[in-house]
Short mmCIF file of C-alpha atoms and ligand atoms in Angstrom, two decimals:
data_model
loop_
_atom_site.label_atom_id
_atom_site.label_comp_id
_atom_site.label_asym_id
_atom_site.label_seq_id
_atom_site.Cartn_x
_atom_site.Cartn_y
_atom_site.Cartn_z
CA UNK S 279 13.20 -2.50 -9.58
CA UNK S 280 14.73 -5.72 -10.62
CA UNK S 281 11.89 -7.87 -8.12
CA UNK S 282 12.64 -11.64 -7.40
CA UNK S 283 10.35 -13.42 -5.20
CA UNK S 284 13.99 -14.13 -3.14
CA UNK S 285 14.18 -10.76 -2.45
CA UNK S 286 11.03 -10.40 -0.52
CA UNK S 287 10.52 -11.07 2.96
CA UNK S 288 7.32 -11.50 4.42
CA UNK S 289 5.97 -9.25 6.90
CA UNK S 290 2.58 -9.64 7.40
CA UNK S 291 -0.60 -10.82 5.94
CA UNK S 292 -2.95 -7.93 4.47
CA UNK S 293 -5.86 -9.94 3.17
CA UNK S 294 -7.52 -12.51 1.01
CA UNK S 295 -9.80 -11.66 -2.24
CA UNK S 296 -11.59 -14.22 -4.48
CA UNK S 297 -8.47 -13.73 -6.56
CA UNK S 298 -5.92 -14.37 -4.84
CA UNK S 299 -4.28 -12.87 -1.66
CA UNK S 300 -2.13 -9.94 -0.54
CA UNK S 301 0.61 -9.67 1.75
CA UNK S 302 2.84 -6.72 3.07
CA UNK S 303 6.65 -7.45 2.32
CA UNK S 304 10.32 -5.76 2.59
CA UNK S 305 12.13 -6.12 -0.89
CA UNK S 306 15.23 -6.47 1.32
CA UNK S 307 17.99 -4.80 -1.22
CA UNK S 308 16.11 -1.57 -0.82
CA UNK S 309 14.39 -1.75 2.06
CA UNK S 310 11.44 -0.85 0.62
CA UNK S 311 8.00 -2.00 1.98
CA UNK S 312 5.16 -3.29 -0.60
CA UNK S 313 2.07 -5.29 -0.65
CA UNK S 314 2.77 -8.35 -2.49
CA UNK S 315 -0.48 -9.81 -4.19
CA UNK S 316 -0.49 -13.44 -5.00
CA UNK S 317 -3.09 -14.96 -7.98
CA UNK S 318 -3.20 -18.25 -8.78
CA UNK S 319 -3.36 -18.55 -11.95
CA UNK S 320 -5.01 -21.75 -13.99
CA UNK S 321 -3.58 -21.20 -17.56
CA UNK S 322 -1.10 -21.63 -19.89
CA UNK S 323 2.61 -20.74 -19.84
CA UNK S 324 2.03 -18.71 -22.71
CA UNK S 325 -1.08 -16.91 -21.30
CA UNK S 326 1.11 -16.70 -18.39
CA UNK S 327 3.53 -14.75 -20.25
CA UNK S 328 0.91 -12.12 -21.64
CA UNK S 329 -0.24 -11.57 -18.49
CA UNK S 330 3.05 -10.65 -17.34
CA UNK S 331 3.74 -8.19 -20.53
CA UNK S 332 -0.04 -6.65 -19.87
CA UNK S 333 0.59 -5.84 -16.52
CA UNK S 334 3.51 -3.79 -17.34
CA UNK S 335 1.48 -1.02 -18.72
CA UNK S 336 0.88 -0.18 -15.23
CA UNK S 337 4.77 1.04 -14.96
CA UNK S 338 3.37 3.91 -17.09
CA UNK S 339 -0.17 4.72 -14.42
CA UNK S 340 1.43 7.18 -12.50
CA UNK S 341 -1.48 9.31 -10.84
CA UNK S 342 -1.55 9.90 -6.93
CA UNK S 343 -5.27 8.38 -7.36
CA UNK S 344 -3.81 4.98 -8.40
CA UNK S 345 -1.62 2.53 -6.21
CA UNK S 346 1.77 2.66 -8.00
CA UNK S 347 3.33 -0.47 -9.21
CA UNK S 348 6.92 -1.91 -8.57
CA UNK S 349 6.67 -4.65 -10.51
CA UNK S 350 4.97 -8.25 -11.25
CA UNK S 351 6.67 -11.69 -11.78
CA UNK S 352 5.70 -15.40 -12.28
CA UNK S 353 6.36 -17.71 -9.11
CA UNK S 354 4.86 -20.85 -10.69
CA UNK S 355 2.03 -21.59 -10.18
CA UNK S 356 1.56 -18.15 -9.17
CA UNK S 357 1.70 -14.66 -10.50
CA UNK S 358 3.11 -12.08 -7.97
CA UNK S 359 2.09 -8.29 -8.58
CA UNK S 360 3.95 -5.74 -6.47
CA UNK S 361 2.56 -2.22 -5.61
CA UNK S 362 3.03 0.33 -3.21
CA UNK S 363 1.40 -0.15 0.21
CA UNK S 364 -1.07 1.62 2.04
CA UNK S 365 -0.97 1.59 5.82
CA UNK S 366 -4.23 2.21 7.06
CA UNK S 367 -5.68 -0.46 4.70
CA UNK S 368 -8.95 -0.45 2.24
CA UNK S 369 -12.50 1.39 2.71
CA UNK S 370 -14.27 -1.88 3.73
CA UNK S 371 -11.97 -2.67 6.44
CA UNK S 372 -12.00 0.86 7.66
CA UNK S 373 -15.83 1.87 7.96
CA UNK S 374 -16.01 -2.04 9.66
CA UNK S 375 -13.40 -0.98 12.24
CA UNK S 376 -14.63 2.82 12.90
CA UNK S 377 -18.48 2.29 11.57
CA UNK S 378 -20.27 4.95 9.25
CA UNK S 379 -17.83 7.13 7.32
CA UNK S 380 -18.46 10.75 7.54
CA UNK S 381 -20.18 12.30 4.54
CA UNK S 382 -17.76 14.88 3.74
CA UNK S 383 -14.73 12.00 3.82
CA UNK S 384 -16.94 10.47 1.44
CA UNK S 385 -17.19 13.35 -0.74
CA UNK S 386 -13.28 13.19 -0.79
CA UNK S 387 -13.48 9.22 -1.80
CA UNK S 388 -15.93 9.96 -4.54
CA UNK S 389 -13.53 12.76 -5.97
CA UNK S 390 -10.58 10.28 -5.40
CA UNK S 391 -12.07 7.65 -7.34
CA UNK S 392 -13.39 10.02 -10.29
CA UNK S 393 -10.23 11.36 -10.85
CA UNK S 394 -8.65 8.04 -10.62
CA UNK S 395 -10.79 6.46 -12.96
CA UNK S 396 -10.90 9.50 -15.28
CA UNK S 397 -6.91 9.31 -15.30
CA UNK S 398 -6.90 5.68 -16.54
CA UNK S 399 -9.80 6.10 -19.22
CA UNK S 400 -8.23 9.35 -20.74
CA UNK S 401 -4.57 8.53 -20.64
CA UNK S 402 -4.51 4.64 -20.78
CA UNK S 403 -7.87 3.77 -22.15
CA UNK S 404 -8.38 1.11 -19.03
CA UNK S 405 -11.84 0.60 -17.55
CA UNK S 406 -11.43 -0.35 -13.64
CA UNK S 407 -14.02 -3.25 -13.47
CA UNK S 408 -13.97 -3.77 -10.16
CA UNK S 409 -14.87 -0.47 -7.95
CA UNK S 410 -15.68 -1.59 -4.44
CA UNK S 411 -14.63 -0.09 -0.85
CA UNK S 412 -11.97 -3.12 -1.00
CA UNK S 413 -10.19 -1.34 -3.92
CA UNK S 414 -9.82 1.77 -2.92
CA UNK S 415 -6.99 2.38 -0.08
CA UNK S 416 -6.06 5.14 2.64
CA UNK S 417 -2.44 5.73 4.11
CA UNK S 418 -1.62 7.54 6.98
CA UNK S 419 -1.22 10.83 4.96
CA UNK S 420 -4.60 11.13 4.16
CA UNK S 421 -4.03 9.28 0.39
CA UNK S 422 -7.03 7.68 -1.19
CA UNK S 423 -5.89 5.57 -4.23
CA UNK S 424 -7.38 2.91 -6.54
CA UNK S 425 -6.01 -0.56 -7.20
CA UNK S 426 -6.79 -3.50 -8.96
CA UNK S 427 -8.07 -2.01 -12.36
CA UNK S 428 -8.03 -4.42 -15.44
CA UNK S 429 -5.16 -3.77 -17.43
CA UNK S 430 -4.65 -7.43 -18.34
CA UNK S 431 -7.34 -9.13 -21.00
CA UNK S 432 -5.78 -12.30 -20.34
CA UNK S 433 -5.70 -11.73 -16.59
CA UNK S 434 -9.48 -10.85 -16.52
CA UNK S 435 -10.13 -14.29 -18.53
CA UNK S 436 -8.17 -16.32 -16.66
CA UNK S 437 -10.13 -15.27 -12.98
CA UNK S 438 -13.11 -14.33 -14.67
CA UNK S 439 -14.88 -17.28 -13.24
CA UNK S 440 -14.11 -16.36 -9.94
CA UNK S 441 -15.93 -13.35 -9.74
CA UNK S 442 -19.17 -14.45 -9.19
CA UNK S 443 -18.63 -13.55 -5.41
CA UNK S 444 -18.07 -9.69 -6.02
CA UNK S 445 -20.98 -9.31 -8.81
CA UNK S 446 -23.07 -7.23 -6.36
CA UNK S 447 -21.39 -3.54 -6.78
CA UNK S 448 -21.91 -4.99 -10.78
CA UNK S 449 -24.31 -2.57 -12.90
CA UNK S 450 -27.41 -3.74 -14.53
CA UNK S 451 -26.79 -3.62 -17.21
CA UNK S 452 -23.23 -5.75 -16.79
CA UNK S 453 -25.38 -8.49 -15.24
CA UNK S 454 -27.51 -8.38 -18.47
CA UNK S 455 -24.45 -9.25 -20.12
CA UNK S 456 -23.87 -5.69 -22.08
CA UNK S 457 -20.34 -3.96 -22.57
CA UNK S 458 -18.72 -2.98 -19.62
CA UNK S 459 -18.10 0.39 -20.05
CA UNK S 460 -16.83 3.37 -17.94
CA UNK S 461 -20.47 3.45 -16.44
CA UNK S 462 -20.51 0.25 -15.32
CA UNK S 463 -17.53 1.88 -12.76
CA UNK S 464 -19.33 4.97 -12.42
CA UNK S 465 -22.78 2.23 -11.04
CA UNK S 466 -20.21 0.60 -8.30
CA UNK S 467 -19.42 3.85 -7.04
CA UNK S 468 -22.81 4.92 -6.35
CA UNK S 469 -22.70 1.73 -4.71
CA UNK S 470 -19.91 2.01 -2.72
CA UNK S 471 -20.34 5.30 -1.53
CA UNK S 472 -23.66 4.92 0.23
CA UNK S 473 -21.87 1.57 1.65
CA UNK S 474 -19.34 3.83 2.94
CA UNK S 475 -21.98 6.58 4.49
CA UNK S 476 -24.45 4.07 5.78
CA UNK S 477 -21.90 1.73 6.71
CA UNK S 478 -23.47 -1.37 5.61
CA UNK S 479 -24.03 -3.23 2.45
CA UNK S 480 -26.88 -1.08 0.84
CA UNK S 481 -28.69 -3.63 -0.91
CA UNK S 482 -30.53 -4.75 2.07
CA UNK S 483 -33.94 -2.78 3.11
CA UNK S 484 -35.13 -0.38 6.02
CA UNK S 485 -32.92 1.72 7.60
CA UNK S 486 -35.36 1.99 10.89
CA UNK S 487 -34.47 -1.53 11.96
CA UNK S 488 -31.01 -1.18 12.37
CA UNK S 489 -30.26 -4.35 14.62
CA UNK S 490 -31.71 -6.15 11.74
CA UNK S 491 -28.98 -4.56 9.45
CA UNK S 492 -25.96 -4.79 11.14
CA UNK S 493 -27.13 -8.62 11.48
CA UNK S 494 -26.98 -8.62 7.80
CA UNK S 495 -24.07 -6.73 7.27
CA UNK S 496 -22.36 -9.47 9.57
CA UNK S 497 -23.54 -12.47 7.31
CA UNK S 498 -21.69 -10.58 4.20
CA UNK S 499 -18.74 -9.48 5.70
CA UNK S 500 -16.86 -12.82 6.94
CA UNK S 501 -16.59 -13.75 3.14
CA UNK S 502 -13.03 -14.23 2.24
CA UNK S 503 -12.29 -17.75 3.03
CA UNK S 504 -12.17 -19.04 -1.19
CA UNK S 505 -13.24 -18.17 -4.40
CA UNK S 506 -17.42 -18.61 -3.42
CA UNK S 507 -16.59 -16.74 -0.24
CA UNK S 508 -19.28 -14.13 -0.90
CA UNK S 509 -21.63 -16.02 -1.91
CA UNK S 510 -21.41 -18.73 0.88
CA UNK S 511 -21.24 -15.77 3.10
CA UNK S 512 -24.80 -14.89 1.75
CA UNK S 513 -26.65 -17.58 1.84
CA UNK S 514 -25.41 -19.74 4.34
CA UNK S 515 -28.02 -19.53 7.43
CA UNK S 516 -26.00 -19.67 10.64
CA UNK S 517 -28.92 -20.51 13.13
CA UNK S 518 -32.53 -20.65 13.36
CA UNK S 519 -32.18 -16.88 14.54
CA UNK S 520 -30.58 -15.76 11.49
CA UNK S 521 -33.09 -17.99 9.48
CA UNK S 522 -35.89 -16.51 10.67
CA UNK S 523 -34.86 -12.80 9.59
CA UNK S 524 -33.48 -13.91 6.43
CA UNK S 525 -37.45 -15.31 6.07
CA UNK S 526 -38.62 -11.64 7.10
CA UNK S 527 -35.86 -10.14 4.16
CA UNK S 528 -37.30 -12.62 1.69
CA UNK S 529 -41.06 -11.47 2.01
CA UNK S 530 -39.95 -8.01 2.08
CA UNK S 531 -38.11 -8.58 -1.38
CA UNK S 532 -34.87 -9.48 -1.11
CA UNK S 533 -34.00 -13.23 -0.69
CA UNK S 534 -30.33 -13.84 0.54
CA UNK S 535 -31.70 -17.42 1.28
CA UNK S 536 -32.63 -19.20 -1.97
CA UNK S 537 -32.63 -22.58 -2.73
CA UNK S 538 -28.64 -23.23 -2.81
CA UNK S 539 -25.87 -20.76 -3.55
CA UNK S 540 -26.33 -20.07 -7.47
CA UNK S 541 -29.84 -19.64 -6.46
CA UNK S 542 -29.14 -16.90 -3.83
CA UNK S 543 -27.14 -14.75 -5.76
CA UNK S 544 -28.67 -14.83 -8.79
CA UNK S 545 -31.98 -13.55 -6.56
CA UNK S 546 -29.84 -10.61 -5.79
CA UNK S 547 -28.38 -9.90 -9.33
CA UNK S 548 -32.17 -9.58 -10.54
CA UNK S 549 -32.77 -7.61 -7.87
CA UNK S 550 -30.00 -5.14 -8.80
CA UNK S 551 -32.16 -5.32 -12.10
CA UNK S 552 -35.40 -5.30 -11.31
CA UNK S 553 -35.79 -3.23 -8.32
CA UNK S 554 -35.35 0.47 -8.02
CA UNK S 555 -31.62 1.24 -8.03
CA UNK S 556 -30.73 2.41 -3.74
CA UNK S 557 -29.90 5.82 -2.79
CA UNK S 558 -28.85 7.24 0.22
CA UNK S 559 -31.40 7.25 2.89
CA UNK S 560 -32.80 8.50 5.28
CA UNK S 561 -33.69 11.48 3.24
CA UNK S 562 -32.49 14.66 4.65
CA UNK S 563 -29.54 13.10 6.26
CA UNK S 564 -27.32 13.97 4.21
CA UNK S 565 -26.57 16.83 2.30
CA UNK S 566 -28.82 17.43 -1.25
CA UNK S 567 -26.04 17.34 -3.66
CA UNK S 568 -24.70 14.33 -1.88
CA UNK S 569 -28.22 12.49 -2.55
CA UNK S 570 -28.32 13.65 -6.19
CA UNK S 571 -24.61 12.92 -7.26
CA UNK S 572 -25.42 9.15 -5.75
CA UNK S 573 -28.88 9.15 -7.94
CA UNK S 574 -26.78 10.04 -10.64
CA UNK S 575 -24.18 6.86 -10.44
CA UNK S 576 -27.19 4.62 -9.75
CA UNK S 577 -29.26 5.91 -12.89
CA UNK S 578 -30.11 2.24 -14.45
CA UNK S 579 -29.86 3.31 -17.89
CA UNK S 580 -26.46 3.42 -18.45
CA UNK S 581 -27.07 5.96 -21.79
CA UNK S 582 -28.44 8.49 -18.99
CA UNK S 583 -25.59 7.81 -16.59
CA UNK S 584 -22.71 10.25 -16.49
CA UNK S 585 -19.31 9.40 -17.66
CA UNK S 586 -16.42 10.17 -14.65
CA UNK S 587 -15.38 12.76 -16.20
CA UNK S 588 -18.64 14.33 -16.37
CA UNK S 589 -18.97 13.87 -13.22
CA UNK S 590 -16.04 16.08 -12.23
CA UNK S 591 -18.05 18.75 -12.57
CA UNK S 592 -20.78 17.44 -10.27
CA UNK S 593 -21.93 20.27 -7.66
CA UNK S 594 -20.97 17.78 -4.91
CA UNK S 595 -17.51 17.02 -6.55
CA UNK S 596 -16.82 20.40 -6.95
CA UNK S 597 -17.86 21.15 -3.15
CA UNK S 598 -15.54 18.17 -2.30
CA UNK S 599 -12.61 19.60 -4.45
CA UNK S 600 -13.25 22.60 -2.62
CA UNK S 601 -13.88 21.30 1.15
CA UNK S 602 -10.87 21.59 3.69
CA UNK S 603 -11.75 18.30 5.70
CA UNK S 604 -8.52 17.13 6.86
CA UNK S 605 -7.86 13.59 5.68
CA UNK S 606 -4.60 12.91 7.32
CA UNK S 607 -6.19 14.33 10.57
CA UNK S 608 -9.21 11.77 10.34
CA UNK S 609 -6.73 8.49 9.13
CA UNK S 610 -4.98 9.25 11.96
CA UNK S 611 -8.21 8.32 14.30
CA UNK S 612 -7.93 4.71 13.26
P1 LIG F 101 -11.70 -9.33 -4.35
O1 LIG F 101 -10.75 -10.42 -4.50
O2 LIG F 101 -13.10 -9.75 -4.36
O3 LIG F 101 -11.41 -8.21 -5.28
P2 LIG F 101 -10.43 -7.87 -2.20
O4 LIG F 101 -10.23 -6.62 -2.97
O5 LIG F 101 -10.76 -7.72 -0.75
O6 LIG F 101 -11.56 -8.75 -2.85
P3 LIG F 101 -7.66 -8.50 -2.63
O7 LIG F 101 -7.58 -7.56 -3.76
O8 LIG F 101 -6.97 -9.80 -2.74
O9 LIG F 101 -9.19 -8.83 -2.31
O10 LIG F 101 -7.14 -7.74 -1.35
C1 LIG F 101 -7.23 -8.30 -0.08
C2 LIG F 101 -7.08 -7.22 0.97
O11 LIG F 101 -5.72 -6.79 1.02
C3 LIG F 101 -7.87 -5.95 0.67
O12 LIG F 101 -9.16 -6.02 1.21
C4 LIG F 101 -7.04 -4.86 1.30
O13 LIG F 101 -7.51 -4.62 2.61
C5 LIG F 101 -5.65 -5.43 1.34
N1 LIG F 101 -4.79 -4.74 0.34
C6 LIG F 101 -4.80 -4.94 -0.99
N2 LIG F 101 -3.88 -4.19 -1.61
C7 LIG F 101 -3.27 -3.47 -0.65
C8 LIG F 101 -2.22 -2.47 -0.64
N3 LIG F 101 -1.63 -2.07 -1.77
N4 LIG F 101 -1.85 -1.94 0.55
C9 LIG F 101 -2.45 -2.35 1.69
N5 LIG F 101 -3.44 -3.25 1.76
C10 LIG F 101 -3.85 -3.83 0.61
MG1 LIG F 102 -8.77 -5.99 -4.27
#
């Protein structure tokens, strides 16, 4: 593909991310359909340029656990990346449309993601840096596939103040300001997954109240408007209603209130720190490997976290690789 931004016609808009935003286009000489993401992009022509020559290592990721890429270009003051586009959308908007995913669809995503993120680290040397249910995308054949990995330094740099807002699937020991490493992914995907089977944020606390939950779940999930989206989305109080069980979360630990917005977040990034890592609860719900493979991810030491590859061989994994659960069958529900 030869892309030009003249070539594209817009059908539809996909999304918006702290980064930038994502829309689904025709490149009209081939009628093929893509998801167009748009960054803005605050730097230099030159940086500019780098960007552009990083991103093309991604011609070479070719794994059907990782979004394929068409092609990215500059459309001043913008930088357009093109990649293959999934129909039935990302995790986040699907367990908010069809609630709680099913454990054993889970199992699949966790598999997905491993393999994905084992693919880039062994071939390509990338770390992902950015695992979270809005990265990881279904199509109507039952395909789970990663996107948005950081193959471009200079791209990372250049948003990298941005990403305060998505800092809560971070590890601890990324928020302490160590190497990110492949276990910092391996951390979000504990994460992610018990956001996926719970359906809810998990960094919130009792599962027995659950009209308190979903009532926090709503005060995260509107967060897309701009860059602080997440965090406004946090620690704004909507009413009196909503202030008085934010109160109730703050006593029990967890303040999403604060003083003001740098204040709020950075209660929950020592929280991710402090407090015991969460696991997928109630106990007994779900299976015992399940429970055990999430421990694993959420281990806070990152020296006695497994690598993804390790993790391959996980009991759960394995029973995942194995499991006939019919993927295309369930995306075809929603
Ligand atoms: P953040 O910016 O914090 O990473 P995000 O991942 O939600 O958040 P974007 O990466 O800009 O933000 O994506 C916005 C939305 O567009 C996603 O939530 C997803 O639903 C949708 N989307 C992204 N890429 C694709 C794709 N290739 N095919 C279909 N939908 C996509
Ligand atoms: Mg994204």
């Amino acid at each position: 593909f030869d892309l030009r931004n003249e070539d594209l016609k817009d059908l539809q808009e996909l999304g918006q991310g702290n980064g930038g935003s994502v829309k689904k286009v025709e490149h009209v000489p081939t009628s093929t359909i893509m998801a167009k993401k748009i960054v803005l992009i605050d730097a230099k022509p030159s940086v500019r340029k780098q960007i552009l020559r990083e991103l093309q290592i991604m011609h070479n990721c070719n794994s059907k656990f990782i979004i394929s890429f068409y092609g990215a270009f500059l459309a001043d003051p913008n930088i357009c990346i093109c990649m293959e586009f999934m129909d039935k959308g990302s995790l986040d908007g699907i367990y908010k449309k069809i609630g709680a995913i099913d454990i054993d669809i889970v199992g699949k995503v966790a598999l997905a993601v491993l393999e994905g993120l084992t693919y880039l680290y062994d071939v390509h040397r990338i770390i992902h840096r950015d695992i979270k249910p809005s990265n990881i995308l279904c199509n109507s054949r039952g395909d789970i596939k990663i996107c948005d990995f950081g193959v471009s330094g200079e791209l990372i740099n250049s948003i990298a103040d941005t990403f305060v807002g998505t800092s809560t699937y971070m590890s601890p020991e990324r928020i302490q300001g160590a190497q990110y490493t492949v276990k910092s992914d391996v951390w979000s995907l504990g994460i992610s997954l018990i956001e996926l089977a719970l359906g809810r944020f998990p960094f919130s606390e009792s599962e027995s109240d659950d009209s308190d939950l979903s009532d926090f779940e709503s005060t995260l999930s509107p967060a897309r408007p701009g860059s602080m989206g997440s965090i406004a989305a946090l620690s704004l109080p909507k009413s009196r209603k909503d202030k008085a069980k934010k109160d109730k979360r703050k006593s029990k630990g967890v303040s999403l209130q604060g003083g003001g917005m740098t204040m709020s977040i950075l209660e929950l990034l020592q929280h991710i720190v402090n407090e015991p890592a969460p696991r997928l609860t109630p106990e007994g719900r779900y299976p015992p490997e399940a429970e055990r493979f999430v421990d694993n991810c959420l281990l806070k030491d990152p020296d006695m976290r497994k690598t993804p590859k390790d993790l391959l061989t996980h009991e759960w994994i394995k029973q995942a690789r194995a499991s006939k659960v019919d993927l295309e069958g369930w995306a075809s529900t929603f």
